[in-house]
Amino acid sequence: MSITTTTHLNFPGTARQALDFYQAVFGGTVTAATYGDLGMPADAPGADKIVFGQVENDNGFRVMAYDIPGQDTTDTSTLAGHTRRENGATITDRTFFQSVRGETLDEVTTIWDALADGADVIEPLAASPWSPGFGMLTDRFGVTWVIDVQPAHNA
């Protein structure tokens, strides 16, 4: 038996844009179906919104997304919550962060640079006591990412 886990992100009408953005950052393939594709009348409000979406690449990255029914806004302030770094600690009201860990600083810097476009940088990508590279940001879709390099040992 094998089990995998995949983060399922919930968006207020911006799932398609988020999926396309994450594909541009991580590569891979987008799979998406709208509410209309799965039987909602085409002229119903929200029929063009994503009910099932996913980006998956050959390196193991996968994220799912959908549009919350009845919501249609690009305002991510209600989703993003508030996160800040203070005296080396992360202070937040978020229930989760999306974590991406790479093997090298070059690898994660490429991801960081792409995700940082339009993002709120919480902690710039830099060496930390536990990793050759660690950073946090909330992207333009309201998802807070922790990006780091796999430490040489378990910290």
mmCIF file of C-alpha atoms in Angstrom, residues 2-153:
data_model
loop_
_atom_site.group_PDB
_atom_site.id
_atom_site.type_symbol
_atom_site.label_atom_id
_atom_site.label_comp_id
_atom_site.label_asym_id
_atom_site.label_seq_id
_atom_site.Cartn_x
_atom_site.Cartn_y
_atom_site.Cartn_z
ATOM 1 C CA SER A 2 1.255 3.478 -0.762
ATOM 2 C CA ILE A 3 -0.193 6.753 0.391
ATOM 3 C CA THR A 4 0.514 10.199 -0.966
ATOM 4 C CA THR A 5 -0.621 13.564 0.283
ATOM 5 C CA THR A 6 -1.425 16.561 -1.856
ATOM 6 C CA THR A 7 -2.278 20.057 -0.738
ATOM 7 C CA HIS A 8 -5.699 21.148 -1.988
ATOM 8 C CA LEU A 9 -5.889 24.938 -2.210
ATOM 9 C CA ASN A 10 -9.229 26.758 -2.111
ATOM 10 C CA PHE A 11 -9.490 30.001 -4.078
ATOM 11 C CA PRO A 12 -12.138 32.730 -4.319
ATOM 12 C CA GLY A 13 -12.461 32.486 -8.098
ATOM 13 C CA THR A 14 -8.759 32.574 -9.039
ATOM 14 C CA ALA A 15 -7.933 28.861 -9.201
ATOM 15 C CA ARG A 16 -7.286 28.860 -12.961
ATOM 16 C CA GLN A 17 -4.856 31.776 -12.692
ATOM 17 C CA ALA A 18 -3.145 30.184 -9.687
ATOM 18 C CA LEU A 19 -2.772 26.829 -11.467
ATOM 19 C CA ASP A 20 -1.282 28.519 -14.522
ATOM 20 C CA PHE A 21 1.106 30.488 -12.294
ATOM 21 C CA TYR A 22 2.222 27.382 -10.397
ATOM 22 C CA GLN A 23 2.765 25.556 -13.688
ATOM 23 C CA ALA A 24 4.992 28.442 -14.832
ATOM 24 C CA VAL A 25 6.943 28.209 -11.548
ATOM 25 C CA PHE A 26 7.236 24.417 -11.172
ATOM 26 C CA GLY A 27 6.603 23.112 -14.686
ATOM 27 C CA GLY A 28 4.471 20.083 -15.282
ATOM 28 C CA THR A 29 0.935 19.705 -16.490
ATOM 29 C CA VAL A 30 -2.280 21.446 -15.505
ATOM 30 C CA THR A 31 -5.444 19.377 -15.346
ATOM 31 C CA ALA A 32 -8.637 21.356 -14.822
ATOM 32 C CA ALA A 33 -12.370 20.780 -14.973
ATOM 33 C CA THR A 34 -15.018 23.446 -14.492
ATOM 34 C CA TYR A 35 -18.342 23.151 -12.743
ATOM 35 C CA GLY A 36 -19.877 23.384 -16.230
ATOM 36 C CA ASP A 37 -17.742 20.479 -17.441
ATOM 37 C CA LEU A 38 -19.254 18.357 -14.664
ATOM 38 C CA GLY A 39 -22.887 19.177 -15.330
ATOM 39 C CA MET A 40 -23.667 22.678 -14.090
ATOM 40 C CA PRO A 41 -25.709 24.567 -16.716
ATOM 41 C CA ALA A 42 -23.328 26.615 -18.849
ATOM 42 C CA ASP A 43 -25.233 29.838 -18.187
ATOM 43 C CA ALA A 44 -25.282 29.371 -14.386
ATOM 44 C CA PRO A 45 -23.104 31.762 -12.359
ATOM 45 C CA GLY A 46 -19.749 30.100 -11.672
ATOM 46 C CA ALA A 47 -20.083 27.409 -14.360
ATOM 47 C CA ASP A 48 -16.703 28.508 -15.753
ATOM 48 C CA LYS A 49 -14.950 28.204 -12.372
ATOM 49 C CA ILE A 50 -12.647 25.314 -11.437
ATOM 50 C CA VAL A 51 -14.158 22.412 -9.495
ATOM 51 C CA PHE A 52 -11.066 20.205 -9.908
ATOM 52 C CA GLY A 53 -7.622 21.478 -10.790
ATOM 53 C CA GLN A 54 -4.123 20.164 -10.399
ATOM 54 C CA VAL A 55 -0.543 20.913 -11.354
ATOM 55 C CA GLU A 56 1.842 17.976 -11.303
ATOM 56 C CA ASN A 57 5.399 17.652 -12.511
ATOM 57 C CA ASP A 58 7.837 14.752 -12.939
ATOM 58 C CA ASN A 59 9.898 15.847 -9.901
ATOM 59 C CA GLY A 60 7.104 15.094 -7.432
ATOM 60 C CA PHE A 61 5.522 18.525 -7.119
ATOM 61 C CA ARG A 62 1.747 18.383 -7.036
ATOM 62 C CA VAL A 63 -0.891 20.818 -5.832
ATOM 63 C CA MET A 64 -4.647 20.744 -6.291
ATOM 64 C CA ALA A 65 -6.982 23.738 -6.441
ATOM 65 C CA TYR A 66 -10.594 24.683 -6.828
ATOM 66 C CA ASP A 67 -12.813 27.760 -6.757
ATOM 67 C CA ILE A 68 -15.032 28.140 -3.709
ATOM 68 C CA PRO A 69 -18.624 28.266 -5.004
ATOM 69 C CA GLY A 70 -20.201 31.701 -4.896
ATOM 70 C CA GLN A 71 -16.933 33.585 -4.553
ATOM 71 C CA ASP A 72 -15.324 35.588 -7.325
ATOM 72 C CA THR A 73 -12.659 38.050 -6.237
ATOM 73 C CA THR A 74 -8.966 38.647 -6.645
ATOM 74 C CA ASP A 75 -8.767 40.085 -3.103
ATOM 75 C CA THR A 76 -6.658 37.535 -1.218
ATOM 76 C CA SER A 77 -6.551 39.455 2.054
ATOM 77 C CA THR A 78 -9.241 37.262 3.623
ATOM 78 C CA LEU A 79 -7.377 34.111 2.568
ATOM 79 C CA ALA A 80 -3.809 35.109 3.286
ATOM 80 C CA GLY A 81 -4.170 35.906 6.958
ATOM 81 C CA HIS A 82 -1.212 37.575 8.571
ATOM 82 C CA THR A 83 2.288 36.157 8.879
ATOM 83 C CA ARG A 84 5.458 37.878 9.974
ATOM 84 C CA ARG A 85 8.899 36.988 11.272
ATOM 85 C CA GLU A 86 9.858 38.520 14.581
ATOM 86 C CA ASN A 87 13.056 37.842 16.520
ATOM 87 C CA GLY A 88 13.640 34.624 14.572
ATOM 88 C CA ALA A 89 10.101 33.308 15.155
ATOM 89 C CA THR A 90 7.175 33.048 12.763
ATOM 90 C CA ILE A 91 4.008 34.726 14.069
ATOM 91 C CA THR A 92 0.855 33.799 12.128
ATOM 92 C CA ASP A 93 -2.871 33.186 12.199
ATOM 93 C CA ARG A 94 -2.628 30.799 9.216
ATOM 94 C CA THR A 95 -3.524 27.141 9.689
ATOM 95 C CA PHE A 96 -0.868 25.954 7.225
ATOM 96 C CA PHE A 97 2.067 26.942 5.022
ATOM 97 C CA GLN A 98 2.964 25.275 1.743
ATOM 98 C CA SER A 99 6.532 23.981 2.000
ATOM 99 C CA VAL A 100 8.908 23.317 -0.882
ATOM 100 C CA ARG A 101 12.343 21.912 -0.159
ATOM 101 C CA GLY A 102 15.100 21.491 -2.703
ATOM 102 C CA GLU A 103 18.536 19.923 -2.636
ATOM 103 C CA THR A 104 20.542 23.011 -3.642
ATOM 104 C CA LEU A 105 20.394 26.759 -3.163
ATOM 105 C CA ASP A 106 20.385 27.263 -6.939
ATOM 106 C CA GLU A 107 17.334 25.009 -7.267
ATOM 107 C CA VAL A 108 15.302 26.807 -4.597
ATOM 108 C CA THR A 109 16.445 30.270 -5.722
ATOM 109 C CA THR A 110 14.847 29.663 -9.122
ATOM 110 C CA ILE A 111 11.575 28.702 -7.437
ATOM 111 C CA TRP A 112 11.832 31.608 -4.990
ATOM 112 C CA ASP A 113 12.422 34.164 -7.733
ATOM 113 C CA ALA A 114 9.362 32.963 -9.661
ATOM 114 C CA LEU A 115 7.038 32.788 -6.640
ATOM 115 C CA ALA A 116 8.213 36.209 -5.417
ATOM 116 C CA ASP A 117 6.690 37.963 -8.442
ATOM 117 C CA GLY A 118 3.836 39.955 -6.896
ATOM 118 C CA ALA A 119 4.367 38.351 -3.478
ATOM 119 C CA ASP A 120 4.648 39.727 0.039
ATOM 120 C CA VAL A 121 8.094 38.624 1.240
ATOM 121 C CA ILE A 122 7.957 37.625 4.896
ATOM 122 C CA GLU A 123 11.557 36.454 5.250
ATOM 123 C CA PRO A 124 13.998 36.911 2.340
ATOM 124 C CA LEU A 125 15.669 33.779 1.016
ATOM 125 C CA ALA A 126 19.020 33.550 2.813
ATOM 126 C CA ALA A 127 21.186 31.203 4.842
ATOM 127 C CA SER A 128 19.774 30.338 8.259
ATOM 128 C CA PRO A 129 21.116 28.379 11.233
ATOM 129 C CA TRP A 130 19.353 25.228 9.971
ATOM 130 C CA SER A 131 19.591 25.568 6.186
ATOM 131 C CA PRO A 132 21.819 26.979 3.434
ATOM 132 C CA GLY A 133 18.690 28.775 2.202
ATOM 133 C CA PHE A 134 15.373 29.585 3.884
ATOM 134 C CA GLY A 135 12.661 32.101 2.997
ATOM 135 C CA MET A 136 8.945 32.733 3.415
ATOM 136 C CA LEU A 137 6.511 34.640 1.232
ATOM 137 C CA THR A 138 2.809 34.950 0.577
ATOM 138 C CA ASP A 139 2.228 34.758 -3.160
ATOM 139 C CA ARG A 140 -0.192 36.877 -5.178
ATOM 140 C CA PHE A 141 -2.913 34.249 -4.639
ATOM 141 C CA GLY A 142 -2.685 34.329 -0.843
ATOM 142 C CA VAL A 143 -0.696 31.100 -0.367
ATOM 143 C CA THR A 144 2.169 31.331 2.131
ATOM 144 C CA TRP A 145 5.213 29.330 1.022
ATOM 145 C CA VAL A 146 8.205 28.169 3.031
ATOM 146 C CA ILE A 147 11.096 27.598 0.643
ATOM 147 C CA ASP A 148 14.285 25.987 1.875
ATOM 148 C CA VAL A 149 17.286 23.844 1.089
ATOM 149 C CA GLN A 150 17.453 20.384 2.636
ATOM 150 C CA PRO A 151 19.912 20.656 5.528
ATOM 151 C CA ALA A 152 22.928 18.334 5.540
ATOM 152 C CA HIS A 153 21.619 16.783 8.774
#
